[in-house]
mmCIF file of N, CA and C in Angstrom:
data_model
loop_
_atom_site.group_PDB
_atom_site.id
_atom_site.type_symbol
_atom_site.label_atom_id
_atom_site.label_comp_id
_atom_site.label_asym_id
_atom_site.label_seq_id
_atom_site.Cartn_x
_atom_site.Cartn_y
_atom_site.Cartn_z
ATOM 1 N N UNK A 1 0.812 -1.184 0.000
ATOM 2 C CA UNK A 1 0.000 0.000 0.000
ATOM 3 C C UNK A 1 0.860 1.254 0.000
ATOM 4 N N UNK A 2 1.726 1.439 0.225
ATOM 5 C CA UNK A 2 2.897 2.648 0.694
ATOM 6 C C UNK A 2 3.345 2.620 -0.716
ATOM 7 N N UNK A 3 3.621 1.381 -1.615
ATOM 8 C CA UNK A 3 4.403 1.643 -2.550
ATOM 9 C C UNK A 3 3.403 2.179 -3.778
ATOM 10 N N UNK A 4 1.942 2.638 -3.672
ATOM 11 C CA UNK A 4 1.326 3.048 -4.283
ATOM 12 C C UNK A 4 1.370 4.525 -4.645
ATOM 13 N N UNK A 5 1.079 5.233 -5.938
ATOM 14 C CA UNK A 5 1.319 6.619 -5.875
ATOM 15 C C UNK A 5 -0.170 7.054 -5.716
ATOM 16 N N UNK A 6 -0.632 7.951 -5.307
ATOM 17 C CA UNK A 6 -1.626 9.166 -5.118
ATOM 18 C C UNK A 6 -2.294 8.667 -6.297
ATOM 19 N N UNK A 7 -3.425 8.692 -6.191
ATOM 20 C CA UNK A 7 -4.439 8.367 -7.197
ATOM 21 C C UNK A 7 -4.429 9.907 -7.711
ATOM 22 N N UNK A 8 -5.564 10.421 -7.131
ATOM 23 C CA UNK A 8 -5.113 11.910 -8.156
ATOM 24 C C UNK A 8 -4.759 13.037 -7.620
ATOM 25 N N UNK A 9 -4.391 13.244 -7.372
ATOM 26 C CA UNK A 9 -3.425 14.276 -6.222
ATOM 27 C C UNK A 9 -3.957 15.732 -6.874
ATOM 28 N N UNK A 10 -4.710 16.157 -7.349
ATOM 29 C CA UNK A 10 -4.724 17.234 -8.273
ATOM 30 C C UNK A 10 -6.700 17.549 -7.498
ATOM 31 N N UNK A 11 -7.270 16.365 -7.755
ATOM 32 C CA UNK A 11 -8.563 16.411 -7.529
ATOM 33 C C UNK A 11 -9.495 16.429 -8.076
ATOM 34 N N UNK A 12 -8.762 15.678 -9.595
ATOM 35 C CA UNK A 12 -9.690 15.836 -11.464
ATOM 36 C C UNK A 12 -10.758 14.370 -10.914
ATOM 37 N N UNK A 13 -10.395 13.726 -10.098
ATOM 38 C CA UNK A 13 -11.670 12.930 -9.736
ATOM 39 C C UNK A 13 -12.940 12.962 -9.787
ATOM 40 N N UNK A 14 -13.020 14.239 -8.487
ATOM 41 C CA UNK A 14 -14.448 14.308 -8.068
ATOM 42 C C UNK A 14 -14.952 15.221 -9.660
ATOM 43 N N UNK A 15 -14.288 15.715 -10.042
ATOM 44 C CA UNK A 15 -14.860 16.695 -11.203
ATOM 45 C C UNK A 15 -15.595 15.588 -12.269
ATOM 46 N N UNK A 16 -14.312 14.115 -12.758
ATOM 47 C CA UNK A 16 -15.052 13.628 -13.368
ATOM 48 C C UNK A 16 -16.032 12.605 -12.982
ATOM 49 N N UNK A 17 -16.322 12.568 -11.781
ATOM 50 C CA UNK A 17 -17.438 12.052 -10.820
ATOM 51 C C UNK A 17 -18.607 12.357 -10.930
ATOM 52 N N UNK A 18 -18.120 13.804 -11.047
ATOM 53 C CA UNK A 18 -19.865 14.592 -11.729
ATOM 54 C C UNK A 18 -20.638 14.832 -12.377
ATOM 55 N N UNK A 19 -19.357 14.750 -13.754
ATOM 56 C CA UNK A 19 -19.438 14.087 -14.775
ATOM 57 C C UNK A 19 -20.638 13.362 -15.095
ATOM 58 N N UNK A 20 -19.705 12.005 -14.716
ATOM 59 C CA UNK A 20 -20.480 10.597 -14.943
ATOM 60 C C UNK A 20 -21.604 11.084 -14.202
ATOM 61 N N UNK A 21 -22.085 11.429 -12.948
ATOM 62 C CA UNK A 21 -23.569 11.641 -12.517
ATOM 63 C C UNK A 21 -24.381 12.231 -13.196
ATOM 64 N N UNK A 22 -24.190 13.174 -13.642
ATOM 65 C CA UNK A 22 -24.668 13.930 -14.255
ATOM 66 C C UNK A 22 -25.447 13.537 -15.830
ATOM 67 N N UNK A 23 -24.702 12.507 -16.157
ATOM 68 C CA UNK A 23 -24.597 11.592 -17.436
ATOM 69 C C UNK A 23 -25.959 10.639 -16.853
ATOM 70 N N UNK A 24 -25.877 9.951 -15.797
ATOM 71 C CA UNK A 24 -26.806 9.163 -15.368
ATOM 72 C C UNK A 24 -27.904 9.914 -15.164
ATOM 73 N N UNK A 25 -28.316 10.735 -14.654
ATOM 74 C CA UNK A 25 -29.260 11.508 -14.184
ATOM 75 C C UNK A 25 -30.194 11.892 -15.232
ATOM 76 N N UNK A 26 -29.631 12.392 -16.386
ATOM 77 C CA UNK A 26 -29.926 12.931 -17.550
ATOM 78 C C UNK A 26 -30.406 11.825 -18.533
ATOM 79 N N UNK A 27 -29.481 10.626 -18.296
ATOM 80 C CA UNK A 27 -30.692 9.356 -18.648
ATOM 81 C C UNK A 27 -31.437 9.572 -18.502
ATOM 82 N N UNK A 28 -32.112 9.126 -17.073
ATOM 83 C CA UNK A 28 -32.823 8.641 -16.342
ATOM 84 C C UNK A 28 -34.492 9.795 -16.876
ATOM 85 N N UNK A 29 -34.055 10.725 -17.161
ATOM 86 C CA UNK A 29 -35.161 11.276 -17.537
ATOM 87 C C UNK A 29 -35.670 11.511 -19.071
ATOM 88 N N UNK A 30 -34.585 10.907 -20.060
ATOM 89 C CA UNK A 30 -34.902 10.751 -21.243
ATOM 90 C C UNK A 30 -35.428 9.748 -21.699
ATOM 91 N N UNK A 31 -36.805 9.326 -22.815
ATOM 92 C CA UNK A 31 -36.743 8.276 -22.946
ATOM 93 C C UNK A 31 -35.640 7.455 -24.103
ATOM 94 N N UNK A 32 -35.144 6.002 -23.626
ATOM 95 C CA UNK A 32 -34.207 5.373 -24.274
ATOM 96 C C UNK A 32 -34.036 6.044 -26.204
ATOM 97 N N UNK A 33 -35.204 6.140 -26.905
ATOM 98 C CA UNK A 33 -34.970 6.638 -28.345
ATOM 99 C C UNK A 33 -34.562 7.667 -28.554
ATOM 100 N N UNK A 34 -34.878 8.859 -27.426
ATOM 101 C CA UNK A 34 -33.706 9.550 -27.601
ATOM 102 C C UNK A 34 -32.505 10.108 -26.986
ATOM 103 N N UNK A 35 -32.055 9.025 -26.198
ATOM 104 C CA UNK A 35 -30.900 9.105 -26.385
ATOM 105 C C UNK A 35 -30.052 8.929 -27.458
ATOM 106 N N UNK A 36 -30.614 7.338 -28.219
ATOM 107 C CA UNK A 36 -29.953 7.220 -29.325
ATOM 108 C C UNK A 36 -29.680 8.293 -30.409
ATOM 109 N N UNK A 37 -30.610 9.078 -30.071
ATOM 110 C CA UNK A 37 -30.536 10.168 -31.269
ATOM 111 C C UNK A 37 -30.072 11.606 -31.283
ATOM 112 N N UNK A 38 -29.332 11.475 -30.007
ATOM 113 C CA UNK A 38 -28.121 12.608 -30.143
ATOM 114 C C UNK A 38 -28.516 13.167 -28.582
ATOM 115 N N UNK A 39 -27.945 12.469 -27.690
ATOM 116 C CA UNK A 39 -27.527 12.980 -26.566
ATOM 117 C C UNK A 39 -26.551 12.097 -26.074
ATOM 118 N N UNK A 40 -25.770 11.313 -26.494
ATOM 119 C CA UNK A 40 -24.691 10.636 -26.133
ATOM 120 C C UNK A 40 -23.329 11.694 -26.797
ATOM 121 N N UNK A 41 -22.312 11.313 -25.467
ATOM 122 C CA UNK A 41 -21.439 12.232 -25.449
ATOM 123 C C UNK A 41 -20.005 11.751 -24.330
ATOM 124 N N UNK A 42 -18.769 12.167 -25.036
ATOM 125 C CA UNK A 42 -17.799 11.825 -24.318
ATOM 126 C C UNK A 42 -17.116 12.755 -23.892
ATOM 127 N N UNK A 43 -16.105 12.424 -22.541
ATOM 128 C CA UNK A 43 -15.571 13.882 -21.869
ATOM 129 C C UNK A 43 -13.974 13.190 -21.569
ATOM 130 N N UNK A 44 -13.249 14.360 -21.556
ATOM 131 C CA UNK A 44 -11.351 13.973 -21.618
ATOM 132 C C UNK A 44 -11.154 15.407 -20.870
ATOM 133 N N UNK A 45 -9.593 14.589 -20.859
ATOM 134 C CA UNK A 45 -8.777 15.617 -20.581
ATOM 135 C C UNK A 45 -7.819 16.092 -20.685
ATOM 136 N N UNK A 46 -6.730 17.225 -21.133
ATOM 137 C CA UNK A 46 -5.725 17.137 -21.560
ATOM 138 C C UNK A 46 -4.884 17.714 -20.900
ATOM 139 N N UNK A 47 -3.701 18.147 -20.861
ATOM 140 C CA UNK A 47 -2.861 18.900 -20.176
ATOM 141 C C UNK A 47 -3.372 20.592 -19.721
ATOM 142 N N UNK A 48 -4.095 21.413 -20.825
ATOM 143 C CA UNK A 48 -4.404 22.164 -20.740
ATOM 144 C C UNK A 48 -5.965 22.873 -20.946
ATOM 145 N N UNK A 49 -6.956 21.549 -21.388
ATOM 146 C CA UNK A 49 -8.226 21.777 -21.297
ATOM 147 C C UNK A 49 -8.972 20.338 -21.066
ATOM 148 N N UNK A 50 -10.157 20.304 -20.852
ATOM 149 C CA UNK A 50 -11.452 19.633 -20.862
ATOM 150 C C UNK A 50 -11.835 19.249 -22.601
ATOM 151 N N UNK A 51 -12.534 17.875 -22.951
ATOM 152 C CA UNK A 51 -12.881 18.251 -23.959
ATOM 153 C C UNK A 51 -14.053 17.439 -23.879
ATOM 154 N N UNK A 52 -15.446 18.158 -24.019
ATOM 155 C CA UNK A 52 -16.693 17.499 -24.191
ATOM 156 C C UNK A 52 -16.675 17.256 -25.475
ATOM 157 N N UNK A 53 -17.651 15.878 -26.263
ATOM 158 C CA UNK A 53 -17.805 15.316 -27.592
ATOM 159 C C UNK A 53 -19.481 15.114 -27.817
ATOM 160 N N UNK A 54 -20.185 15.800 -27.648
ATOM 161 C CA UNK A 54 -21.398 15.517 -27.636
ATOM 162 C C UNK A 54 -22.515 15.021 -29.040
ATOM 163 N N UNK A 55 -23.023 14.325 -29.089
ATOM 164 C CA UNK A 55 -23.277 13.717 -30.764
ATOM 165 C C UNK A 55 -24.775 14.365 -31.086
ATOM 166 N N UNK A 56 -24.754 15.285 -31.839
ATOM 167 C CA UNK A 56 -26.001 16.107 -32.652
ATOM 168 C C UNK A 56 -26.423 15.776 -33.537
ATOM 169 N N UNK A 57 -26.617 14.495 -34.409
ATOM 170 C CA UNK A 57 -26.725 14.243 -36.206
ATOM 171 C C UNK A 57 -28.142 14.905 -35.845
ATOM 172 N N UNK A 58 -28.024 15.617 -37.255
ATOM 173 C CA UNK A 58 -28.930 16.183 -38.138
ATOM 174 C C UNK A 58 -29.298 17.112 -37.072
ATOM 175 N N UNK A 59 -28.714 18.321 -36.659
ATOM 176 C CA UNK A 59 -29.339 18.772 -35.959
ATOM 177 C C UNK A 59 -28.531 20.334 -36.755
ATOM 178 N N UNK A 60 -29.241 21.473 -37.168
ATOM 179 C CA UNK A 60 -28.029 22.520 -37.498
ATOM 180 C C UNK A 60 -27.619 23.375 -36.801
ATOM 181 N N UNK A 61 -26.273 23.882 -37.371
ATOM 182 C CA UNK A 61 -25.592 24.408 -36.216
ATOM 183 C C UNK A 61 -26.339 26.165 -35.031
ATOM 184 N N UNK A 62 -27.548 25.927 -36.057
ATOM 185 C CA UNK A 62 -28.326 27.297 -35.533
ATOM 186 C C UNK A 62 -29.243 26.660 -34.043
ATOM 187 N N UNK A 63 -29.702 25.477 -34.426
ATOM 188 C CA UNK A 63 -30.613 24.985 -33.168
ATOM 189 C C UNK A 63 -29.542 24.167 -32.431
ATOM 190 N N UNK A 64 -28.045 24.239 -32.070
ATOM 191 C CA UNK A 64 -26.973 23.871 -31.090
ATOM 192 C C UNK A 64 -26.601 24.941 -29.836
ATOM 193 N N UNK A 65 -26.982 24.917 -29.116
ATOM 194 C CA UNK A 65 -26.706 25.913 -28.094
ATOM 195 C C UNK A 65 -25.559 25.347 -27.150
ATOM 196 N N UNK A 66 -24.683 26.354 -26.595
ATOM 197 C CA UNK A 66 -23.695 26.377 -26.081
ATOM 198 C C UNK A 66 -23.211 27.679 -24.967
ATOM 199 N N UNK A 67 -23.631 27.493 -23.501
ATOM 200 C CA UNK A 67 -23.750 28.473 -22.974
ATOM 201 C C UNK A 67 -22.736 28.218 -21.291
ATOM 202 N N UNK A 68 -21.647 28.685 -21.182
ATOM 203 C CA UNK A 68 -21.380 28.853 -19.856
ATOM 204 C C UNK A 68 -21.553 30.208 -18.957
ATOM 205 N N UNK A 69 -21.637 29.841 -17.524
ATOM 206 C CA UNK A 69 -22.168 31.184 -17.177
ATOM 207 C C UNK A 69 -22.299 30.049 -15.272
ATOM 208 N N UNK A 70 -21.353 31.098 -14.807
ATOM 209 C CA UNK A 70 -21.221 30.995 -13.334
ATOM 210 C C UNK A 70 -20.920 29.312 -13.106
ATOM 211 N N UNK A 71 -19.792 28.857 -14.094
ATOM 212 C CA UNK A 71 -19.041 27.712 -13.760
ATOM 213 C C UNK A 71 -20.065 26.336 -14.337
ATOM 214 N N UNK A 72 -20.957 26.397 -14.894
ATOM 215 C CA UNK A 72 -21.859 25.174 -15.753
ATOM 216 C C UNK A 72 -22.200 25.691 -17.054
ATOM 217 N N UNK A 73 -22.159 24.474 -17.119
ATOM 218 C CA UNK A 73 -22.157 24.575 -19.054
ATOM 219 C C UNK A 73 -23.306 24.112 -19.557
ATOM 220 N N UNK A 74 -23.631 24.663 -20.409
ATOM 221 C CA UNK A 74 -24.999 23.611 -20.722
ATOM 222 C C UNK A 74 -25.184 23.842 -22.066
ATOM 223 N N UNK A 75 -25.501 22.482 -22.542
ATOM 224 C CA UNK A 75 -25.123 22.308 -24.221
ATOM 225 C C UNK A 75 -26.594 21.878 -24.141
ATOM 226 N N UNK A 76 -27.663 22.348 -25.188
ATOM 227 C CA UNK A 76 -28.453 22.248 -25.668
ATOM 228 C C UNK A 76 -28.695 22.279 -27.413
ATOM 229 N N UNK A 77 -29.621 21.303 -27.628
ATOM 230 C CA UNK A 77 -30.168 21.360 -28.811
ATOM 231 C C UNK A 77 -31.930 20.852 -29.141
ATOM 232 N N UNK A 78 -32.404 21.115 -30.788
ATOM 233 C CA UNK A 78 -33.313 20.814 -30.913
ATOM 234 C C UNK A 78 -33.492 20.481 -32.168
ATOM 235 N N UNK A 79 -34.110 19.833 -32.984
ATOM 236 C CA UNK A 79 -34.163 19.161 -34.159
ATOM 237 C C UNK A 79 -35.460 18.855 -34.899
ATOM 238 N N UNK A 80 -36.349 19.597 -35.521
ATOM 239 C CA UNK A 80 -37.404 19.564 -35.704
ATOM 240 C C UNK A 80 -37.410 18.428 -37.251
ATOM 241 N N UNK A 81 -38.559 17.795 -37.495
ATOM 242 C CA UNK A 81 -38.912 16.808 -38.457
ATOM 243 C C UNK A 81 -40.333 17.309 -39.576
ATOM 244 N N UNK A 82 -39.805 18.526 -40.168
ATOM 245 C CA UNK A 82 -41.269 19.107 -40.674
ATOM 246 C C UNK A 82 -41.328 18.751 -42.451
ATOM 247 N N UNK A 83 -42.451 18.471 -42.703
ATOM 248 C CA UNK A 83 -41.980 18.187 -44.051
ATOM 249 C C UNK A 83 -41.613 19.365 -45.096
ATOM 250 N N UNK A 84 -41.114 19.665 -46.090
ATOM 251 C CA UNK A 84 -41.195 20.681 -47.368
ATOM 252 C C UNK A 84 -42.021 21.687 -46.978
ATOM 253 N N UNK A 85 -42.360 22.493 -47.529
ATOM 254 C CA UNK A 85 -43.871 22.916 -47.863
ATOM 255 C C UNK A 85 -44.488 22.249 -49.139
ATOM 256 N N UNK A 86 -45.417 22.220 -49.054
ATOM 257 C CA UNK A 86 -46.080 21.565 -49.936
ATOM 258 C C UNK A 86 -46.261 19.568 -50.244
ATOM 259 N N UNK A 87 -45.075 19.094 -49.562
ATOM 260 C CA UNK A 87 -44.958 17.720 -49.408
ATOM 261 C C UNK A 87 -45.867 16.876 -48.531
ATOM 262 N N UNK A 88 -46.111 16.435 -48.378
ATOM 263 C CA UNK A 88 -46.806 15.663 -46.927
ATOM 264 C C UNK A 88 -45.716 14.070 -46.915
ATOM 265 N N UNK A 89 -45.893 13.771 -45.682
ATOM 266 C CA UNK A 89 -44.900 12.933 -45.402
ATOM 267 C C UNK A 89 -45.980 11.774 -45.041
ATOM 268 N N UNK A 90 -45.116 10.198 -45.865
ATOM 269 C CA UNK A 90 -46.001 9.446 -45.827
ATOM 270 C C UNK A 90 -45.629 8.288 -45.165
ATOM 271 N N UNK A 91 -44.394 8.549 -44.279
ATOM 272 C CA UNK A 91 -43.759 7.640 -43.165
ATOM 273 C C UNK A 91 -43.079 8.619 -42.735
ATOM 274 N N UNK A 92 -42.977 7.958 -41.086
ATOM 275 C CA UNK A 92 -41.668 9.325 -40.501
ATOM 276 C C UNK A 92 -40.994 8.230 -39.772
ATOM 277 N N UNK A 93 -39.799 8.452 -40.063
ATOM 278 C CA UNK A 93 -39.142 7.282 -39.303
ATOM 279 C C UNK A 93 -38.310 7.981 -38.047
ATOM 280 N N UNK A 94 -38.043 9.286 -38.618
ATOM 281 C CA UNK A 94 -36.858 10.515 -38.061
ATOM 282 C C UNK A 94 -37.963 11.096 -36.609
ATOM 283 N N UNK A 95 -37.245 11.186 -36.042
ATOM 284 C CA UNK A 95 -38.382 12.247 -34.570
ATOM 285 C C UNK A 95 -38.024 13.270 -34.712
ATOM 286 N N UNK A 96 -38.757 14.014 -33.587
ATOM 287 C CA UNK A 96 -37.890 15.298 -33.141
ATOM 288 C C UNK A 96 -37.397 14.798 -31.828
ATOM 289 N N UNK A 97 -36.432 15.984 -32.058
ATOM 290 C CA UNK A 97 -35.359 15.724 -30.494
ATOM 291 C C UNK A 97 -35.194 17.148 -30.125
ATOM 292 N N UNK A 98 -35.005 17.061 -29.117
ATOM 293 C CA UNK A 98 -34.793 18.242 -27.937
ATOM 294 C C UNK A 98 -34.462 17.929 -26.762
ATOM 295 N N UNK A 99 -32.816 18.540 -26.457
ATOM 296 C CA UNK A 99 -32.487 18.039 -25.231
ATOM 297 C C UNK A 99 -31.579 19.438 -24.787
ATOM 298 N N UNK A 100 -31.378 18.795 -23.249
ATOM 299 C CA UNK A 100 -30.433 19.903 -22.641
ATOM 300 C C UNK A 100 -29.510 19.279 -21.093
ATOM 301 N N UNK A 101 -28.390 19.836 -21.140
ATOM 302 C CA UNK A 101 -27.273 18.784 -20.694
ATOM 303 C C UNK A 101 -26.891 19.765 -19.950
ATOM 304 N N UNK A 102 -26.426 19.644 -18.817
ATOM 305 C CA UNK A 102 -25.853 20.614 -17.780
ATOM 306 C C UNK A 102 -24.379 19.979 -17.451
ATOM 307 N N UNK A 103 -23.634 20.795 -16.798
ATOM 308 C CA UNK A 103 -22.543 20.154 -16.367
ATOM 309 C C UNK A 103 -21.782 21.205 -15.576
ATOM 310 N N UNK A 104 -21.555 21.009 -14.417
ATOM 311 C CA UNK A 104 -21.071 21.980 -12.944
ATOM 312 C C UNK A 104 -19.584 21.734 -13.253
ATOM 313 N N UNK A 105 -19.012 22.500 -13.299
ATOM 314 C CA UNK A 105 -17.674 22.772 -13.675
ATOM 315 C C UNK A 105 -16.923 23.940 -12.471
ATOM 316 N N UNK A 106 -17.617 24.047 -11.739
ATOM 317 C CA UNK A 106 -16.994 25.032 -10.834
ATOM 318 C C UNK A 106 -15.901 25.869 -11.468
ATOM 319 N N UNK A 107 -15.047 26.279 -10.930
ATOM 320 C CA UNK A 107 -13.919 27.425 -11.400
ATOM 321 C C UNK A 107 -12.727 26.700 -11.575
ATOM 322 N N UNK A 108 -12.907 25.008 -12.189
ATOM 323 C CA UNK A 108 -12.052 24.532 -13.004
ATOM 324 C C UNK A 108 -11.563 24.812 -14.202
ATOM 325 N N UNK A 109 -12.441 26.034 -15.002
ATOM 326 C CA UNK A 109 -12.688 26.376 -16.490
ATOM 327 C C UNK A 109 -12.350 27.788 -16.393
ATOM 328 N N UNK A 110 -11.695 27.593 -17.285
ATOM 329 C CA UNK A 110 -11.693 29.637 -18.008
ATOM 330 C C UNK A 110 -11.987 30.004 -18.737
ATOM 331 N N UNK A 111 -13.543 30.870 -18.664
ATOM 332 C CA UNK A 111 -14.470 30.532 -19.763
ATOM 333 C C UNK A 111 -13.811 31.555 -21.021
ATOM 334 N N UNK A 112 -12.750 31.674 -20.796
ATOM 335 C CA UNK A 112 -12.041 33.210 -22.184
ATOM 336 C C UNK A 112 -10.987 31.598 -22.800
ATOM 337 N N UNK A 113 -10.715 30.753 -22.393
ATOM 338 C CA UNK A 113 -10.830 29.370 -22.940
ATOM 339 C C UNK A 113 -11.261 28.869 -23.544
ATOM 340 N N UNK A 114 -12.334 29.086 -23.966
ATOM 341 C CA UNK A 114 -13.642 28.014 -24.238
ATOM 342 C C UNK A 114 -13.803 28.415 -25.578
ATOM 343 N N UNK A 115 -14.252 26.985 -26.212
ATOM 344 C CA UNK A 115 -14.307 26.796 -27.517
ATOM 345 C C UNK A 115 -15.458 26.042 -27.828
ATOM 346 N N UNK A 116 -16.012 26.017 -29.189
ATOM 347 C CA UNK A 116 -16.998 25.031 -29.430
ATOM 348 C C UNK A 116 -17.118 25.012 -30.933
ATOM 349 N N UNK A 117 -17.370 23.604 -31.226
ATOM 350 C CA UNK A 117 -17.151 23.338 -32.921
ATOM 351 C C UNK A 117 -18.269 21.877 -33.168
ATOM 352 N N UNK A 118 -19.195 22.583 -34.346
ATOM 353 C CA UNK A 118 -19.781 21.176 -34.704
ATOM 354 C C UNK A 118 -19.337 20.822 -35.926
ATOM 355 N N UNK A 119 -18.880 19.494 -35.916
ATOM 356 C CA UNK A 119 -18.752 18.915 -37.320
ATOM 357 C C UNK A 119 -18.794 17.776 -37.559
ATOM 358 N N UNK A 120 -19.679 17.410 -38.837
ATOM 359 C CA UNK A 120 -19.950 15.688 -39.065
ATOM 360 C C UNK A 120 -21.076 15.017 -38.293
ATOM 361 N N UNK A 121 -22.116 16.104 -37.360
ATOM 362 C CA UNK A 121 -22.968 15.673 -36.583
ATOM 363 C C UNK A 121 -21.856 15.651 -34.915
ATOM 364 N N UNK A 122 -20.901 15.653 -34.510
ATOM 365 C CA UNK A 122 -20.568 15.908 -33.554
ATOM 366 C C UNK A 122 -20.219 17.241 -32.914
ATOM 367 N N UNK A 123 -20.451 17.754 -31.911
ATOM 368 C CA UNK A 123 -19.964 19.019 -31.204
ATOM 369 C C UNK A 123 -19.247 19.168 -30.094
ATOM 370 N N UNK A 124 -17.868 19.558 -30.596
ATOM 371 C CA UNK A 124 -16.859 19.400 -29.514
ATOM 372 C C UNK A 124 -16.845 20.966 -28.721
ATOM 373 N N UNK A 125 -16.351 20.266 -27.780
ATOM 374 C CA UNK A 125 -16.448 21.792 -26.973
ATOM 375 C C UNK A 125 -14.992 21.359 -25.842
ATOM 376 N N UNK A 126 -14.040 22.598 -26.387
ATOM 377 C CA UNK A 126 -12.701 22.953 -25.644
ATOM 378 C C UNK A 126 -12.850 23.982 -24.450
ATOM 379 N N UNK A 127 -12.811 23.212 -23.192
ATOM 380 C CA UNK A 127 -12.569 23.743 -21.859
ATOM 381 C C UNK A 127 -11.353 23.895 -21.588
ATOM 382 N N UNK A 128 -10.689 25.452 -21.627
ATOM 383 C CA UNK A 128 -9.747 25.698 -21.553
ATOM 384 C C UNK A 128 -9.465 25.310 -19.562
ATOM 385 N N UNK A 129 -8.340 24.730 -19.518
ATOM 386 C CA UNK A 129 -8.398 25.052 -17.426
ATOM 387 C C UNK A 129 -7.963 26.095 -17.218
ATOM 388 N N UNK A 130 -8.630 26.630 -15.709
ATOM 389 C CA UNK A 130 -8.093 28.007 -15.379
ATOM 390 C C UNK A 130 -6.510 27.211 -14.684
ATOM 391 N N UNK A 131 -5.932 28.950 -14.842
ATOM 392 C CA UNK A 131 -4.279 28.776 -14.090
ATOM 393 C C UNK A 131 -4.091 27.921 -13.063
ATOM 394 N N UNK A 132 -5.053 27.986 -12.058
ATOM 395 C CA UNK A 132 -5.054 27.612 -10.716
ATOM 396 C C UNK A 132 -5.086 26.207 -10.572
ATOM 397 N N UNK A 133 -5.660 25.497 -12.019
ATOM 398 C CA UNK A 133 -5.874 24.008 -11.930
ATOM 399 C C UNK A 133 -4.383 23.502 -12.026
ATOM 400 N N UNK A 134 -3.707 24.710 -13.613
ATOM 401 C CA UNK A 134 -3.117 23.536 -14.097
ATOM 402 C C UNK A 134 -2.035 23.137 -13.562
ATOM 403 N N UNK A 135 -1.266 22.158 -13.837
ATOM 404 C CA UNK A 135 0.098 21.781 -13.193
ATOM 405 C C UNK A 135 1.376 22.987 -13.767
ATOM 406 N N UNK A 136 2.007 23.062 -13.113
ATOM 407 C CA UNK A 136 3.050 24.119 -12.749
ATOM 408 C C UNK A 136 4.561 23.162 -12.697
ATOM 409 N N UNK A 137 5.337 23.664 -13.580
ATOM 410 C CA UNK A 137 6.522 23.255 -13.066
ATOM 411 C C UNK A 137 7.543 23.947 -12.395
ATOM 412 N N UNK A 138 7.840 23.822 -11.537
ATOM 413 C CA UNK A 138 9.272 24.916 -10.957
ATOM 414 C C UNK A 138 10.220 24.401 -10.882
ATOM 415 N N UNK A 139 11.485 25.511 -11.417
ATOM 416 C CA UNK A 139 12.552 24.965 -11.604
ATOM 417 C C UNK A 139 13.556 24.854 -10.469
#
């Protein structure tokens, strides 16, 4: 046990703890079809930011929302299924979707950091870390 090192000595744990809860929770109140259809999403980390991967197909980049504000983030979207004008639709296989994703980030983030990009149906979003997180070397 002694010869073990510090699991995370930094404290990126509980952050991605909340993560994952947060992930569950947000299930729990969707039904299963749509999740499949664009609220699944992956989270990292790098030396110098966060990176959420959140999956939008068919959704455009006008109905993608992306908003931080007092340390949570919250990525929203919506995806409407209307036909042409003039068409009528004579199967719908496609739904609509509408969702919204929170995520408590406390003053791990610097939101003059922060980035966000959709492409290919995915939307990444770069959490820059504030100073205070990151690791420091001294010489």
């Amino acid at each position: 046990m002694l010869d073990r090192p510090a699991r995370d000595p930094l404290g990126w744990e509980g952050v991605f703890r909340g993560f994952d809860q947060l992930f569950r929770e947000f299930e729990r109140e969707l039904p299963a079809h749509e999740l499949r259809l664009g609220a699944r999403g992956d989270h990292g980390r790098g030396p110098s930011a966060f990176v959420l991967k959140v999956e939008v197909p068919g959704i455009p980049e006008k109905d993608v929302h992306v908003e931080l504000h007092d340390g949570v983030l919250t990525v929203s979207a919506e995806r409407t299924t209307e036909a042409p004008q003039g068409y009528a639709l004579r199967r719908r296989e496609r739904s609509a979707l509408r969702f919204s994703r929170s995520y408590a980030l406390g003053d791990h983030v610097d939101a003059e950091k922060t980035t966000a990009e959709l492409k290919d149906g995915v939307l990444t979003v770069g959490l820059g870390k504030s100073s205070k997180v990151q690791k420091k070397s001294i010489p």
